[in-house]
Coordinates of C-alpha atoms and ligand atoms in Angstrom, one line a residue:
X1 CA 122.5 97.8 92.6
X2 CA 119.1 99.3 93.9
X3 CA 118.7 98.1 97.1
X4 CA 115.3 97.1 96.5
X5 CA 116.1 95.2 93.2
X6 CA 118.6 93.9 95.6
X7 CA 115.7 92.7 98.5
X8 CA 113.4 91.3 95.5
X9 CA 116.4 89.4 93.8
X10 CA 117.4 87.8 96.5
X11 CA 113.7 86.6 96.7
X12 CA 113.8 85.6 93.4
X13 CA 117.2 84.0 93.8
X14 CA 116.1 81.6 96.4
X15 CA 112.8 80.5 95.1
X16 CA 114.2 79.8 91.5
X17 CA 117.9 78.2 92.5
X18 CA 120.5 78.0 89.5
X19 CA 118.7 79.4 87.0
X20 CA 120.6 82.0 86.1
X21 CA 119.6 83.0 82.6
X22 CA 116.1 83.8 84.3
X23 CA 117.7 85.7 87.1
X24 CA 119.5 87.9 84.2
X25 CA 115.7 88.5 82.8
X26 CA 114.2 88.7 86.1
X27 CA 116.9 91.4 87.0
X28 CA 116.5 93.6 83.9
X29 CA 112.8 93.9 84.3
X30 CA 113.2 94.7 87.8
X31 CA 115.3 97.0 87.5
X32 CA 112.7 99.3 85.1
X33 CA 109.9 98.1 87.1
X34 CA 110.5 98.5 90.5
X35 CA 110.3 102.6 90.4
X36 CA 107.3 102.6 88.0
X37 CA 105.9 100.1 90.6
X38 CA 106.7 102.3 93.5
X39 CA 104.9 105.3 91.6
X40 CA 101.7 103.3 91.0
X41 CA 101.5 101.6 94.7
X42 CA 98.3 99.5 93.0
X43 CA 100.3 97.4 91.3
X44 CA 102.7 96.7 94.6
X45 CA 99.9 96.1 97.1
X46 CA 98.5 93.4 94.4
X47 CA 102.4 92.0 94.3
X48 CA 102.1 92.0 90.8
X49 CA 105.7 91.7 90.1
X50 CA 106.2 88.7 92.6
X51 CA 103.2 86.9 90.7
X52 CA 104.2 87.9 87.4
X53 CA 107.9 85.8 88.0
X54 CA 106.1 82.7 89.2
X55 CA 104.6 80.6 86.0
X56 CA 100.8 79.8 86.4
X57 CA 102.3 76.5 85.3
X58 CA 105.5 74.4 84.3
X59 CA 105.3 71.3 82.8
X60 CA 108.2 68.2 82.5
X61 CA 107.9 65.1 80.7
X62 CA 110.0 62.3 79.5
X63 CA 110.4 62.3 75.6
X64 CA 111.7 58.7 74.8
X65 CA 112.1 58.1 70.4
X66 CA 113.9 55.3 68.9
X67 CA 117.2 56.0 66.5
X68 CA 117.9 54.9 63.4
X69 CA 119.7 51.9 64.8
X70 CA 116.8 50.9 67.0
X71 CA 118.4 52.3 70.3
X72 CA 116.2 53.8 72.9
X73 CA 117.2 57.6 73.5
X74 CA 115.5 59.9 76.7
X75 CA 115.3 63.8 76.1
X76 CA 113.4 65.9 78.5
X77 CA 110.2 67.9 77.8
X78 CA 109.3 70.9 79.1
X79 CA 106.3 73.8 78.5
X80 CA 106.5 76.8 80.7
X81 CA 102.6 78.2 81.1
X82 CA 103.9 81.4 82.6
X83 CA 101.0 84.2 82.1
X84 CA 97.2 83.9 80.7
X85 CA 96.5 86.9 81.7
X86 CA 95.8 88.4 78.5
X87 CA 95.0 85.7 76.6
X88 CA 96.4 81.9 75.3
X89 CA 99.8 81.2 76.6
X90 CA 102.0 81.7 73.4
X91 CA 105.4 81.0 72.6
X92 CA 108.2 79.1 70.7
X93 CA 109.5 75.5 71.4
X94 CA 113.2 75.3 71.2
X95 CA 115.3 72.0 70.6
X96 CA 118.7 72.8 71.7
X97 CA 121.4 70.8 73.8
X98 CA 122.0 73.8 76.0
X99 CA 117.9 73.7 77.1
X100 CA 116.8 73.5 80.8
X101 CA 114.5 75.2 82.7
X102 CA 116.0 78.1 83.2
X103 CA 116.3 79.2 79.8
X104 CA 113.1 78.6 79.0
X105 CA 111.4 80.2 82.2
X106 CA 113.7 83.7 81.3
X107 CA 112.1 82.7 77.9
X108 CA 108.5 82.4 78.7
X109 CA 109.3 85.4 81.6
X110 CA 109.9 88.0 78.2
X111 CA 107.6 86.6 76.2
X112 CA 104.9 88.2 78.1
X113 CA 106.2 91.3 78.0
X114 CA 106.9 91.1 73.9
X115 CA 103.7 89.5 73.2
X116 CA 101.9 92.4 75.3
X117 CA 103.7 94.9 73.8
X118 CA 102.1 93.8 70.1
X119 CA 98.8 95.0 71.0
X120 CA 97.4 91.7 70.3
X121 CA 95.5 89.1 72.5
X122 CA 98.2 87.1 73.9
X123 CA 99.7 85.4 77.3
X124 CA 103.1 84.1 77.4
X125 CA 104.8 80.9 77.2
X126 CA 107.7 79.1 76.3
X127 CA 108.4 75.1 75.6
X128 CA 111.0 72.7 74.0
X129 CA 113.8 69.7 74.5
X130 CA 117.1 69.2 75.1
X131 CA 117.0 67.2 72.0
X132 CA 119.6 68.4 69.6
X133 CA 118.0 68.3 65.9
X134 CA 121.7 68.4 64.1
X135 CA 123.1 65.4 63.0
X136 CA 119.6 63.6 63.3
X137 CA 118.1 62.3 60.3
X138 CA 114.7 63.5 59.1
X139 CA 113.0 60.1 60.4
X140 CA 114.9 60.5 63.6
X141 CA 113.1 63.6 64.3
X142 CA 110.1 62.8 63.0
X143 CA 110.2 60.1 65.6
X144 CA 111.3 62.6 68.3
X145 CA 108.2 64.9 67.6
X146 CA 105.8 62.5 67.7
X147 CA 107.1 61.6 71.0
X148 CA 107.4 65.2 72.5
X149 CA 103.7 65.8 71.2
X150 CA 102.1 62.4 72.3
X151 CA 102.9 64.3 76.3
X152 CA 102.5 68.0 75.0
X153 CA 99.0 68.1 73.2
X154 CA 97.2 67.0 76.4
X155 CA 98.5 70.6 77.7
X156 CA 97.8 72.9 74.5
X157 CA 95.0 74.1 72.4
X158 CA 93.5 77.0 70.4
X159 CA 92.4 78.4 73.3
X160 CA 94.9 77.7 76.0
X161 CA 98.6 77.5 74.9
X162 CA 100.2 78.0 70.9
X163 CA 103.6 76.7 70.7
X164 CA 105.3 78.4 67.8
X165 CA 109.2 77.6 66.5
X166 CA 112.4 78.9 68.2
X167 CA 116.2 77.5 67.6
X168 CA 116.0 74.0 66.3
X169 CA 112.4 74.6 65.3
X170 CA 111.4 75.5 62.1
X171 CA 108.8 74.2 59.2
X172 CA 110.0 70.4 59.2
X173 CA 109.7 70.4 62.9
X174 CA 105.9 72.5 63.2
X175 CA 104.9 69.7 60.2
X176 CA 105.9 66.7 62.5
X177 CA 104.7 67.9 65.8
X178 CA 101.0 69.5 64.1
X179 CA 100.6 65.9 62.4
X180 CA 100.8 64.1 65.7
X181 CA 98.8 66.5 67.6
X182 CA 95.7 66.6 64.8
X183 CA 96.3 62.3 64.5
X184 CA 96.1 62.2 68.8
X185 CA 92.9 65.6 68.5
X186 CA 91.1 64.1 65.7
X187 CA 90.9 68.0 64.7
X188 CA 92.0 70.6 62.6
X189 CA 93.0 73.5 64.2
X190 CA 95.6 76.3 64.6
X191 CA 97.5 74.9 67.7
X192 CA 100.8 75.5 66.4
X193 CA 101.8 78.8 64.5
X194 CA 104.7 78.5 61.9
X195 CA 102.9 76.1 59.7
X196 CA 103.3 75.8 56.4
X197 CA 101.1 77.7 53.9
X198 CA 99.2 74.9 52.6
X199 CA 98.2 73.9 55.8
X200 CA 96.9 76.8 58.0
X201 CA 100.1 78.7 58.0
X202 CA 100.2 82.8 57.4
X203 CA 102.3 83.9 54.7
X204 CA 105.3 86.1 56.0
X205 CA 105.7 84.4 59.2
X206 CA 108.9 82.9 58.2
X207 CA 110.0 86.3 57.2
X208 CA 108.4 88.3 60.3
X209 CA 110.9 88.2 62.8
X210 CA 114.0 89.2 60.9
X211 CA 112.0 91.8 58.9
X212 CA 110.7 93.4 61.9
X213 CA 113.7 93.4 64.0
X214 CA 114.8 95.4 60.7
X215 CA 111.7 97.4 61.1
X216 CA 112.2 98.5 64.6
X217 CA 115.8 99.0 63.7
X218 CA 114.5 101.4 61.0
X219 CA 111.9 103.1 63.6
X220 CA 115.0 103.9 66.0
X221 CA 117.2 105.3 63.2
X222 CA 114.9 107.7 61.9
X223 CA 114.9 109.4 65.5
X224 CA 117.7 110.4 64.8
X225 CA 117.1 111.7 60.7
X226 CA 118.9 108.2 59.7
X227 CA 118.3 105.4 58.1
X228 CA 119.7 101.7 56.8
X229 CA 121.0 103.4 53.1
X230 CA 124.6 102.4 52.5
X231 CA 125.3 101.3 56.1
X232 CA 127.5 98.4 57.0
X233 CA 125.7 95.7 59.1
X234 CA 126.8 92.9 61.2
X235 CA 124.6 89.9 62.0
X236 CA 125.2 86.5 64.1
X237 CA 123.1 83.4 63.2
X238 CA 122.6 82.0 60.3
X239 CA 119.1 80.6 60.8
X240 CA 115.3 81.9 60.4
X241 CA 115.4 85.3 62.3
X242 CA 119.3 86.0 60.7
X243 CA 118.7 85.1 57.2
X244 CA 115.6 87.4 57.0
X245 CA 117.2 90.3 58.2
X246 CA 119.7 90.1 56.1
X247 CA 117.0 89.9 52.9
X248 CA 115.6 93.5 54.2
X249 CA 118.3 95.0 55.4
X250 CA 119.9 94.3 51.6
X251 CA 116.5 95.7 50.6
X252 CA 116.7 98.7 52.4
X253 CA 119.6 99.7 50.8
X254 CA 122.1 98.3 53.5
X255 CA 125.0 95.9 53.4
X256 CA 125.1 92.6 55.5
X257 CA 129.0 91.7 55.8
X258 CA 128.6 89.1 58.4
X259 CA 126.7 86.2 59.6
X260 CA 127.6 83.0 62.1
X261 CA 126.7 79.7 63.2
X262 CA 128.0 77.5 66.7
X263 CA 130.9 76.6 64.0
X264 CA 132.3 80.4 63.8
X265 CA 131.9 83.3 61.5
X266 CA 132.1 84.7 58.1
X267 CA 133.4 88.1 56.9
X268 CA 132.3 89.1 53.3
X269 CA 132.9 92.7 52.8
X270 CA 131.2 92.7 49.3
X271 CA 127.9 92.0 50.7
X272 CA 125.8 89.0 51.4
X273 CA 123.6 89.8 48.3
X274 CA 120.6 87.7 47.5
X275 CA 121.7 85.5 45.6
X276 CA 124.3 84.7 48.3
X277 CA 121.3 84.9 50.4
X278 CA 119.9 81.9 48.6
X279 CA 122.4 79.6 48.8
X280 CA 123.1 80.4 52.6
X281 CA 118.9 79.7 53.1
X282 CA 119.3 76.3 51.0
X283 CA 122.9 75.4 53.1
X284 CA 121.1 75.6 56.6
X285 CA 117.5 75.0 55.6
X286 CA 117.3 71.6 53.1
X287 CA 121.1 70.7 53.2
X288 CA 121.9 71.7 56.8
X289 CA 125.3 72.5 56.2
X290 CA 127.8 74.5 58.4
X291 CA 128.3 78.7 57.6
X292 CA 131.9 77.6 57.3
X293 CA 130.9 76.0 53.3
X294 CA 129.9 80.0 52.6
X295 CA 133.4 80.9 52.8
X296 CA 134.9 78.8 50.6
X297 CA 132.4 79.1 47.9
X298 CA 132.8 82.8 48.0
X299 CA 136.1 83.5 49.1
X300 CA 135.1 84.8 51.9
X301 CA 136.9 85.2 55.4
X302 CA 136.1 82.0 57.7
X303 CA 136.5 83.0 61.8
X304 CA 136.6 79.5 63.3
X305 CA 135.2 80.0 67.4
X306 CA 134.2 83.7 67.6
X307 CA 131.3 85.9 66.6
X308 CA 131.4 88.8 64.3
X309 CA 131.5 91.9 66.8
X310 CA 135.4 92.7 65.8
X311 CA 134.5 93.7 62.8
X312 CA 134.0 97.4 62.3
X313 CA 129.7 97.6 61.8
X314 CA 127.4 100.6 61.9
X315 CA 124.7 98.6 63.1
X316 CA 124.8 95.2 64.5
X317 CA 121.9 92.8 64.7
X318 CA 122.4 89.6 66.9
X319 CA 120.1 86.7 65.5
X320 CA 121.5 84.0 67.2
X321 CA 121.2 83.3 70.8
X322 CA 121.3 84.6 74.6
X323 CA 124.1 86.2 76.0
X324 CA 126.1 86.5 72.5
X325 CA 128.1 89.8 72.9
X326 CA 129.5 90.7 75.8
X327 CA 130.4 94.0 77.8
X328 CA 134.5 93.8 76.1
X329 CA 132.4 92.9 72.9
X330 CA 130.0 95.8 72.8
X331 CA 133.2 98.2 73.9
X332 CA 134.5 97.2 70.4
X333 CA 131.2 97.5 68.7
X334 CA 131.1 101.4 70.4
X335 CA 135.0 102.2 69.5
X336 CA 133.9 100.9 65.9
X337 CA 131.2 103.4 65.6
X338 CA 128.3 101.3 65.7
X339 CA 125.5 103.3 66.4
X340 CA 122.2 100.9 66.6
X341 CA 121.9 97.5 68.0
X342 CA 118.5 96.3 66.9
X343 CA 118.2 92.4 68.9
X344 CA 116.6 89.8 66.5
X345 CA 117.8 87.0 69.1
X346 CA 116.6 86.8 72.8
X347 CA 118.7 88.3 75.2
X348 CA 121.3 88.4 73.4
X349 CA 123.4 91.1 75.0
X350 CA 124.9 91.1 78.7
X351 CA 124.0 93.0 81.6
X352 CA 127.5 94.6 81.3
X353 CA 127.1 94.9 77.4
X354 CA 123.4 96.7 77.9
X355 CA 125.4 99.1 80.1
X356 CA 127.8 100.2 77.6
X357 CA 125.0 101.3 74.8
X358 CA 123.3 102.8 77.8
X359 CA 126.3 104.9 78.5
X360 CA 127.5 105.9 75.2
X361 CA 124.0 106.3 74.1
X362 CA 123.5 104.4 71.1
X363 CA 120.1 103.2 69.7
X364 CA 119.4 99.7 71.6
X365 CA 116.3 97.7 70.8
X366 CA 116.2 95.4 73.0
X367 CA 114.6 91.8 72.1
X368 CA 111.3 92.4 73.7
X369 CA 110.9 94.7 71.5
X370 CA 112.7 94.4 68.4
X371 CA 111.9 90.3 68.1
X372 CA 108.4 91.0 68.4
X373 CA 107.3 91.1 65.0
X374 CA 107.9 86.7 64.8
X375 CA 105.0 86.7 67.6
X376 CA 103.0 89.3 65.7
X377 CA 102.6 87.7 62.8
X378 CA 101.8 84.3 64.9
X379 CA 99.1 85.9 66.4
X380 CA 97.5 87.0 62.6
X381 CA 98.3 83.5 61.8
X382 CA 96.1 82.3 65.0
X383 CA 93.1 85.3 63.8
X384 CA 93.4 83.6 59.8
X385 CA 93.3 80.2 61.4
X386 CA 89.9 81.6 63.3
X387 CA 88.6 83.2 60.3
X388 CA 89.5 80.3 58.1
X389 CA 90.6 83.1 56.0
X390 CA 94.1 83.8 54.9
X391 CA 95.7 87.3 54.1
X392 CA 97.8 88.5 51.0
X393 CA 101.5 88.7 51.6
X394 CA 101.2 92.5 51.4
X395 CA 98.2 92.5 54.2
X396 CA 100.3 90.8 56.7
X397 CA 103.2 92.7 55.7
X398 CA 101.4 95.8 56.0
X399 CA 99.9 95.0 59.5
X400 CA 103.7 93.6 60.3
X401 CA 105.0 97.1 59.6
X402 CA 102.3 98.6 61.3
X403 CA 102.9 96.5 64.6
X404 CA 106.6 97.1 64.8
X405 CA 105.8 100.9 64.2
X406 CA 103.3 100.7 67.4
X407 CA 106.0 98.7 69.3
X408 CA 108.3 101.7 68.8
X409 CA 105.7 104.6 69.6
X410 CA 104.9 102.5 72.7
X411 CA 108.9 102.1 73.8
X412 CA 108.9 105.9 73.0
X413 CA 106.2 106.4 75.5
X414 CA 107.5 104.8 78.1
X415 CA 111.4 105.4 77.9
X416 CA 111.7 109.1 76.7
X417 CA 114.2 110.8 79.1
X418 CA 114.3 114.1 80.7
X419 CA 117.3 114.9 77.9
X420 CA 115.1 113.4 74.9
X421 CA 117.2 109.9 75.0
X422 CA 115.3 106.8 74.8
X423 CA 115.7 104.3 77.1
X424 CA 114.1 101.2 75.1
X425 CA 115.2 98.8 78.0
X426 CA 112.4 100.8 80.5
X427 CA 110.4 101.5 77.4
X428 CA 109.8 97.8 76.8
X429 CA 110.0 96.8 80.3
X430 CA 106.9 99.4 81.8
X431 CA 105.1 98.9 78.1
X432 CA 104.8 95.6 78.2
X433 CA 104.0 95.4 81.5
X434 CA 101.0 97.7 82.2
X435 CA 98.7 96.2 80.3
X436 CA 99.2 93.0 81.6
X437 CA 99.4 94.2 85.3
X438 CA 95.8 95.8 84.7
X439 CA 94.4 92.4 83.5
X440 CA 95.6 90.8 87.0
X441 CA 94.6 93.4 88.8
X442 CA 91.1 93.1 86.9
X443 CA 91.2 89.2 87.7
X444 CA 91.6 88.8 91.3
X445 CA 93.8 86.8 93.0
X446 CA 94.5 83.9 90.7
Ligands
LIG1 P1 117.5 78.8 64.2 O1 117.6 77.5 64.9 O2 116.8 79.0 62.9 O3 118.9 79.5 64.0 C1 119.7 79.7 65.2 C2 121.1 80.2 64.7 O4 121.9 80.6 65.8 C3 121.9 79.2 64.0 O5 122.8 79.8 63.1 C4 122.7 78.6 65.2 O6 123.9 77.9 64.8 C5 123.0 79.8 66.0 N1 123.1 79.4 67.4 C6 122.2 78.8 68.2 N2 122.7 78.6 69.4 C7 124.0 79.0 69.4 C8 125.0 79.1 70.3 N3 124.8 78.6 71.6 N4 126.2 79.6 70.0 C9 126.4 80.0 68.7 N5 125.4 80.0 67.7 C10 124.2 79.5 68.1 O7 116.8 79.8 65.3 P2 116.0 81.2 65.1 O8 116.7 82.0 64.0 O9 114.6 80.9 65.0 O10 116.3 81.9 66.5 C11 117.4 82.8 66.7 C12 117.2 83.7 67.9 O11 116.0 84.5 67.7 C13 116.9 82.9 69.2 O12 117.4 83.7 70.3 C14 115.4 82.9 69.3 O13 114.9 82.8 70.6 C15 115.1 84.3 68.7 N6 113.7 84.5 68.2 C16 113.2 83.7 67.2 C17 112.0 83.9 66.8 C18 111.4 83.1 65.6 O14 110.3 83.5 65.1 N7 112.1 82.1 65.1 C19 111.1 84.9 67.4 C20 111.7 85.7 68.3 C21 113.0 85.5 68.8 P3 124.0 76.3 64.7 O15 123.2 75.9 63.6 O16 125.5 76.0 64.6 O17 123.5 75.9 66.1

């Protein structure tokens, strides 16, 4: 390692102890960051990349809900207010067993880079629970959200922090937690993104973040005269950002064989076509099944315990979650002839994984990038909400396309090589971060 990502980690190390997942994100940036920094000796006398790893503010709260039996349960709440610097804190809340704060710090920590990088007005943050929606009935957490928002909505606002969705939040979830906060507010106002279209929502926000992790997929491809017709895909998940991709990709001429939930994977080598796609949205969406109920209604090949990187992919797109494929993973990707790994999901590769597309030279969006269309569109949804004025499908669509095109030329910018290869890991890192660094530098010391 660079010595001097070395000296700053070790900083970094001690000040945030055990939270590893936010070392990993603190390391990648650093590691693009510290030469550009060293190069622009600005940014380093104003310690902009010490400030930028400390949250202007974390917030913890108990979250105590009655079950359906009447038995008191305690889940912890948690909103990470990491950077204003460019405007509202933004960012998903995620209801997973496996949350702490950690995971949502390296969360919040890349959101400020992603939501810089969409050209759009737009700080960083990142919330959520350890409360696990699965299993839970829909009164159960109905009863959870009103609790988690009877803390939160003292902490958020219009004009200070947007929580959005992430894993374990989607529509039923932004319907609960919007309710509560416009019943405590006593106004109507668009301080939650994700919501649905009757009530302030954008259309295409559901779709955004698969489609444009398709998008930027597409952008990377054609540098090299390429693109998704006939090409074998892989994805993990099976939830908003996975299902989504797969529609596009399918409409782009490209075949999905794959997709996964914490249960295992599925192998269809026919094609997950749309009207396979349908049933897979009405499994996990309204009957919240498991992916495993695919297989046997199609025939197709049920993995039980592993994700699909085995199987032989020309692009892969992991929807699912942090840290899903692995350096011996990605070696089989490579050996398979994947050439494009387009991240829908958060961090979802390794270190030693990144390493291995870096080496061999593959196209690799990583999620800062490639995610960033979901945030996109949550910041149109946020200008309708303003205007009190909502867009066609196609508008958003259009601007969607447009944003994810910009996000590319940007990455392009900043991560072209001296032998024409584009290193989208420095390209997001240095994008995303100039703009933000020149807001704190324009702020002062705060
Ligand atoms: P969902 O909750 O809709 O779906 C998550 C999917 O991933 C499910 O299939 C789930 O399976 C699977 N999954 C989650 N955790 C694990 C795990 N630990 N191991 C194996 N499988 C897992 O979430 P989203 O689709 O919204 O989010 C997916 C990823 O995309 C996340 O990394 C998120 O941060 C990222 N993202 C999402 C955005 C959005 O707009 N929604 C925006 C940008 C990024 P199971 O149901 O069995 O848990």
């Amino acid at each position: 390692m660079d010595p001097r990502v070395e000296q700053f980690m070790a900083q970094i190390i001690s000040k945030n102890p055990g939270e590893n997942e936010f070392h990993q994100a603190v390391q990648e940036v650093a590691e693009s960051l510290i030469p550009y920094v060293e190069e622009h000796p600005k940014y380093e006398h104003a310690k902009i990349l010490e400030r930028i790893a400390e949250p202007e503010r974390v917030v913890l709260f108990r979250v105590p809900w009655l079950d359906d039996k009447g038995e008191i349960q305690i889940n912890k709440g948690f909103r990470i207010e990491m950077n204003s610097a460019i405007g509202p804190y933004k960012g998903g809340l995620r209801f997973h067993p496996t949350v702490n704060l950690g995971v949502l710090k390296f969360l919040a920590f890349e959101q400020v880079f992603k939501n810089s990088l969409t050209t759009l007005p737009m700080g960083g943050g990142k919330g959520g629970s350890d409360f696990d929606p699965k299993g839970k009935s829909d009164n159960e957490v109905m009863r959870f959200c009103q609790s988690f928002m009877t803390e939160l909505y003292r902490h958020i606002g219009p004009n200070t922090d947007v929580p959005a969705g992430d894993i374990g939040v989607g529509g039923r979830e932004i319907g609960f937690l919007f309710g509560q906060y416009k019943r405590l507010r006593n106004e109507f106002t668009g301080v939650l993104t994700g919501k649905g279209i009757e009530w302030g929502g954008s259309l295409i926000r559901p779709e955004a973040t698969g489609y444009g992790t398709v998008y930027f997929a597409a952008e990377m491809l054609k540098t090299r005269g390429m693109d998704f017709k006939g090409k074998t895909v892989t994805v993990s998940g099976s939830g908003n950002v996975a299902q989504y991709a797969t529609e596009k990709v399918t409409e782009l001429g490209g075949k999905v064989v794959t997709l996964s939930d914490s249960g295992g994977f599925i192998h269809d080598p026919g094609g997950i076509d749309p009207g396979k796609l349908a049933y897979i949205i009405e499994l996990k969406n309204i009957k919240r099944g498991r992916i495993r109920e695919y297989a046997e209604k199609y025939r197709a090949d049920f993995h039980e315990g592993s994700r699909p990187w085995g199987i032989k992919c020309d692009i892969a797109l992991p929807c699912a979650t942090e840290n899903e494929i692995n350096e011996e993973e990605a070696k089989t990707l490579v050996a398979n002839g994947c050439i494009c790994v387009s991240e829908g999901a958060n961090m979802p590769s390794t270190p030693g994984a990144i390493e291995i597309y870096m080496d061999k030279k593959i196209l690799y969006g990583p999620g800062k990038a490639a995610n960033a269309g979901g945030v996109a569109v949550s910041g149109l949804e946020m200008s309708q909400n303003s205007l009190r004025m909502p867009w066609t499908r196609e508008e958003v669509d259009k601007r969607l396309q447009e944003t994810m095109i910009n996000i590319h030329k940007t990455t392009v910018k900043y991560g072209k090589e001296s032998d024409d290869f584009i290193n989208y890991v420095n390209g997001a890192n240095i994008g995303g971060f100039v703009k933000v660094a020149d807001a704190m530098l324009a702020q002062g010391v705060v």
